[in-house]
Amino acid sequence: MPIESIRRGLNYAAKDYGLIALLDHKDVKPKEDQIKCALYRAFSEDGYSVRVEPSTSRGGCRSDLYAVRGDDSVGIEIKTAWAGSGGWVNKYTEQSNSWTKDIGRLKDLCQGQAMSAGYFVLGFAHERGSQAEANLRRYIAAMEGDAVVEPVPMDLPNWNGLDSMEFHVMRVFRRT
């Protein structure tokens, strides 16, 4: 089941982010490649063949990760978001537009083609209780899709002011 692979992959990513925050504060923000690598690992462990940023059709269907096992084929788009004070340039609209574009591309280009399901994963790092967190949460609440994993906030060692991380997972489509 792809949801179990996604959950386990996000647990790997959460542990990685916690370690990164402890090791070095020079990384500006959490990178989506960390999530991509963790999901790749989890899907591979579950017997999926996994491709990174493949084009699965001539019509332009592309996703960050594509995992196949038998008749089960899953496309995943991944983004990170951040919200903090103390020097952060949060760019709420720019971040939200990027998610909307990825969700739309997954829905419009990939639905009904090579994939049996499409998911959008958002890693949200924030400064707990900040106005920036509240502002970005409004954009997150407006995302399209069915939430399939309850976001569970985890404490981060202070990462340039960001002290909490959670993952939002939306099912964008599923073929029946």
mmCIF file of C-alpha atoms in Angstrom:
data_model
loop_
_atom_site.group_PDB
_atom_site.id
_atom_site.type_symbol
_atom_site.label_atom_id
_atom_site.label_comp_id
_atom_site.label_asym_id
_atom_site.label_seq_id
_atom_site.Cartn_x
_atom_site.Cartn_y
_atom_site.Cartn_z
ATOM 1 C CA MET A 1 0.000 0.000 0.000
ATOM 2 C CA PRO A 2 1.616 3.298 -1.052
ATOM 3 C CA ILE A 3 0.375 5.193 2.017
ATOM 4 C CA GLU A 4 2.393 2.935 4.333
ATOM 5 C CA SER A 5 5.506 3.475 2.208
ATOM 6 C CA ILE A 6 4.906 7.223 2.287
ATOM 7 C CA ARG A 7 4.476 7.210 6.086
ATOM 8 C CA ARG A 8 7.666 5.263 6.634
ATOM 9 C CA GLY A 9 9.576 7.458 4.182
ATOM 10 C CA LEU A 10 8.415 10.588 5.999
ATOM 11 C CA ASN A 11 9.568 9.081 9.296
ATOM 12 C CA TYR A 12 13.015 8.616 7.729
ATOM 13 C CA ALA A 13 12.949 12.216 6.483
ATOM 14 C CA ALA A 14 11.901 13.535 9.905
ATOM 15 C CA LYS A 15 14.844 11.773 11.577
ATOM 16 C CA ASP A 16 17.187 13.131 8.907
ATOM 17 C CA TYR A 17 15.968 16.714 9.363
ATOM 18 C CA GLY A 18 16.437 16.444 13.121
ATOM 19 C CA LEU A 19 20.036 15.310 12.642
ATOM 20 C CA ILE A 20 20.764 17.968 10.024
ATOM 21 C CA ALA A 21 19.504 20.689 12.369
ATOM 22 C CA LEU A 22 21.837 19.416 15.088
ATOM 23 C CA LEU A 23 24.873 19.154 12.834
ATOM 24 C CA ASP A 24 25.052 22.402 10.937
ATOM 25 C CA HIS A 25 23.004 25.584 10.868
ATOM 26 C CA LYS A 26 24.478 26.733 7.557
ATOM 27 C CA ASP A 27 21.781 24.960 5.546
ATOM 28 C CA VAL A 28 19.344 27.742 4.808
ATOM 29 C CA LYS A 29 16.156 25.670 4.812
ATOM 30 C CA PRO A 30 14.980 22.069 4.613
ATOM 31 C CA LYS A 31 15.430 20.751 1.063
ATOM 32 C CA GLU A 32 12.897 18.612 -0.780
ATOM 33 C CA ASP A 33 15.650 16.241 -1.918
ATOM 34 C CA GLN A 34 15.882 14.944 1.669
ATOM 35 C CA ILE A 35 12.216 13.884 1.455
ATOM 36 C CA LYS A 36 12.728 12.456 -2.027
ATOM 37 C CA CYS A 37 15.632 10.283 -0.851
ATOM 38 C CA ALA A 38 13.701 9.061 2.203
ATOM 39 C CA LEU A 39 10.646 8.146 0.105
ATOM 40 C CA TYR A 40 12.875 6.434 -2.449
ATOM 41 C CA ARG A 41 14.315 4.290 0.340
ATOM 42 C CA ALA A 42 10.905 3.370 1.784
ATOM 43 C CA PHE A 43 9.347 2.450 -1.565
ATOM 44 C CA SER A 44 12.428 0.432 -2.551
ATOM 45 C CA GLU A 45 12.280 -1.486 0.724
ATOM 46 C CA ASP A 46 8.654 -2.337 -0.090
ATOM 47 C CA GLY A 47 9.606 -3.905 -3.419
ATOM 48 C CA TYR A 48 8.726 -0.990 -5.699
ATOM 49 C CA SER A 49 10.872 -0.041 -8.680
ATOM 50 C CA VAL A 50 11.509 3.661 -8.136
ATOM 51 C CA ARG A 51 12.476 6.358 -10.628
ATOM 52 C CA VAL A 52 13.422 9.924 -9.811
ATOM 53 C CA GLU A 53 11.925 12.724 -11.939
ATOM 54 C CA PRO A 54 10.908 10.491 -14.830
ATOM 55 C CA SER A 55 8.787 11.445 -17.780
ATOM 56 C CA THR A 56 6.166 8.720 -17.850
ATOM 57 C CA SER A 57 4.480 9.833 -21.077
ATOM 58 C CA ARG A 58 5.193 11.865 -24.172
ATOM 59 C CA GLY A 59 2.529 14.323 -23.071
ATOM 60 C CA GLY A 60 4.734 15.724 -20.336
ATOM 61 C CA CYS A 61 3.615 13.732 -17.317
ATOM 62 C CA ARG A 62 6.451 14.209 -14.848
ATOM 63 C CA SER A 63 6.712 13.735 -11.119
ATOM 64 C CA ASP A 64 9.467 13.981 -8.527
ATOM 65 C CA LEU A 65 9.183 10.282 -7.759
ATOM 66 C CA TYR A 66 7.514 7.411 -9.601
ATOM 67 C CA ALA A 67 7.166 4.012 -7.924
ATOM 68 C CA VAL A 68 5.833 0.845 -9.573
ATOM 69 C CA ARG A 69 5.033 -2.580 -8.125
ATOM 70 C CA GLY A 70 2.799 -4.792 -10.232
ATOM 71 C CA ASP A 71 -0.328 -2.811 -11.180
ATOM 72 C CA ASP A 72 0.345 -0.211 -8.488
ATOM 73 C CA SER A 73 2.042 2.886 -9.947
ATOM 74 C CA VAL A 74 2.423 6.002 -7.826
ATOM 75 C CA GLY A 75 3.542 9.494 -8.771
ATOM 76 C CA ILE A 76 4.626 11.891 -6.021
ATOM 77 C CA GLU A 77 5.313 15.611 -6.144
ATOM 78 C CA ILE A 78 7.317 17.003 -3.217
ATOM 79 C CA LYS A 79 7.768 20.529 -1.902
ATOM 80 C CA THR A 80 9.086 22.112 1.263
ATOM 81 C CA ALA A 81 7.653 25.172 2.959
ATOM 82 C CA TRP A 82 9.056 27.376 5.678
ATOM 83 C CA ALA A 83 7.686 30.073 7.934
ATOM 84 C CA GLY A 84 9.669 31.927 10.546
ATOM 85 C CA SER A 85 10.656 35.298 11.853
ATOM 86 C CA GLY A 86 14.183 36.496 12.512
ATOM 87 C CA GLY A 87 15.481 37.029 8.998
ATOM 88 C CA TRP A 88 13.288 34.616 7.042
ATOM 89 C CA VAL A 89 11.852 35.836 3.751
ATOM 90 C CA ASN A 90 8.708 33.717 3.806
ATOM 91 C CA LYS A 91 7.229 34.480 0.353
ATOM 92 C CA TYR A 92 3.832 32.927 1.150
ATOM 93 C CA THR A 93 2.295 33.532 -2.263
ATOM 94 C CA GLU A 94 5.375 32.306 -4.121
ATOM 95 C CA GLN A 95 5.503 29.111 -2.054
ATOM 96 C CA SER A 96 1.767 28.484 -2.492
ATOM 97 C CA ASN A 97 1.903 29.117 -6.245
ATOM 98 C CA SER A 98 4.651 26.520 -6.541
ATOM 99 C CA TRP A 99 2.510 23.880 -4.748
ATOM 100 C CA THR A 100 -0.552 24.737 -6.803
ATOM 101 C CA LYS A 101 1.439 24.382 -10.020
ATOM 102 C CA ASP A 102 2.787 20.951 -8.997
ATOM 103 C CA ILE A 103 -0.627 19.700 -7.859
ATOM 104 C CA GLY A 104 -2.205 20.932 -11.093
ATOM 105 C CA ARG A 105 0.465 19.344 -13.253
ATOM 106 C CA LEU A 106 0.095 16.023 -11.457
ATOM 107 C CA LYS A 107 -3.679 16.153 -11.791
ATOM 108 C CA ASP A 108 -3.905 17.441 -15.369
ATOM 109 C CA LEU A 109 -0.982 15.681 -17.041
ATOM 110 C CA CYS A 110 -0.711 12.434 -15.134
ATOM 111 C CA GLN A 111 -4.215 11.426 -14.120
ATOM 112 C CA GLY A 112 -5.351 8.532 -16.274
ATOM 113 C CA GLN A 113 -1.969 8.059 -17.934
ATOM 114 C CA ALA A 114 0.781 5.896 -16.498
ATOM 115 C CA MET A 115 -0.080 6.327 -12.813
ATOM 116 C CA SER A 116 -2.730 4.651 -10.716
ATOM 117 C CA ALA A 117 -2.407 7.335 -8.011
ATOM 118 C CA GLY A 118 -0.838 10.733 -7.518
ATOM 119 C CA TYR A 119 0.206 12.290 -4.205
ATOM 120 C CA PHE A 120 1.517 15.672 -3.123
ATOM 121 C CA VAL A 121 3.844 15.819 -0.105
ATOM 122 C CA LEU A 122 4.601 19.095 1.655
ATOM 123 C CA GLY A 123 7.300 19.263 4.328
ATOM 124 C CA PHE A 124 6.428 22.286 6.467
ATOM 125 C CA ALA A 125 9.175 23.644 8.750
ATOM 126 C CA HIS A 126 8.183 26.586 10.900
ATOM 127 C CA GLU A 127 8.755 28.640 13.989
ATOM 128 C CA ARG A 128 6.012 27.435 16.303
ATOM 129 C CA GLY A 129 3.580 30.187 17.329
ATOM 130 C CA SER A 130 4.927 32.790 14.904
ATOM 131 C CA GLN A 131 2.747 35.016 12.755
ATOM 132 C CA ALA A 132 4.575 33.573 9.750
ATOM 133 C CA GLU A 133 3.382 30.071 10.698
ATOM 134 C CA ALA A 134 -0.227 31.283 10.959
ATOM 135 C CA ASN A 135 0.007 33.033 7.585
ATOM 136 C CA LEU A 136 1.391 30.003 5.764
ATOM 137 C CA ARG A 137 -1.101 27.628 7.404
ATOM 138 C CA ARG A 138 -3.887 29.546 5.618
ATOM 139 C CA TYR A 139 -2.277 28.665 2.299
ATOM 140 C CA ILE A 140 -1.786 25.040 3.339
ATOM 141 C CA ALA A 141 -5.466 24.789 4.321
ATOM 142 C CA ALA A 142 -6.441 25.884 0.791
ATOM 143 C CA MET A 143 -4.497 23.093 -0.986
ATOM 144 C CA GLU A 144 -6.480 20.816 -3.285
ATOM 145 C CA GLY A 145 -6.611 17.122 -2.549
ATOM 146 C CA ASP A 146 -7.657 14.572 0.045
ATOM 147 C CA ALA A 147 -5.467 14.551 3.141
ATOM 148 C CA VAL A 148 -4.322 10.962 3.637
ATOM 149 C CA VAL A 149 -1.772 11.287 6.446
ATOM 150 C CA GLU A 150 -2.546 13.273 9.576
ATOM 151 C CA PRO A 151 0.263 15.839 9.961
ATOM 152 C CA VAL A 152 2.102 15.248 13.224
ATOM 153 C CA PRO A 153 4.364 18.122 14.283
ATOM 154 C CA MET A 154 7.802 17.138 15.471
ATOM 155 C CA ASP A 155 10.215 19.293 17.393
ATOM 156 C CA LEU A 156 13.309 20.364 15.504
ATOM 157 C CA PRO A 157 16.484 21.446 17.197
ATOM 158 C CA ASN A 158 16.571 25.176 16.424
ATOM 159 C CA TRP A 159 17.290 25.431 12.697
ATOM 160 C CA ASN A 160 17.875 29.124 12.070
ATOM 161 C CA GLY A 161 14.755 29.849 14.131
ATOM 162 C CA LEU A 162 12.630 27.014 12.760
ATOM 163 C CA ASP A 163 11.727 24.661 15.602
ATOM 164 C CA SER A 164 8.941 22.431 14.257
ATOM 165 C CA MET A 165 8.371 20.241 11.197
ATOM 166 C CA GLU A 166 5.351 18.393 9.866
ATOM 167 C CA PHE A 167 4.394 16.655 6.656
ATOM 168 C CA HIS A 168 1.136 17.155 4.764
ATOM 169 C CA VAL A 169 0.182 14.436 2.281
ATOM 170 C CA MET A 170 -2.629 14.934 -0.209
ATOM 171 C CA ARG A 171 -4.006 12.362 -2.612
ATOM 172 C CA VAL A 172 -4.428 14.308 -5.852
ATOM 173 C CA PHE A 173 -6.043 11.423 -7.756
ATOM 174 C CA ARG A 174 -6.563 7.673 -7.724
ATOM 175 C CA ARG A 175 -7.760 5.564 -10.606
ATOM 176 C CA THR A 176 -10.440 3.078 -9.715
#
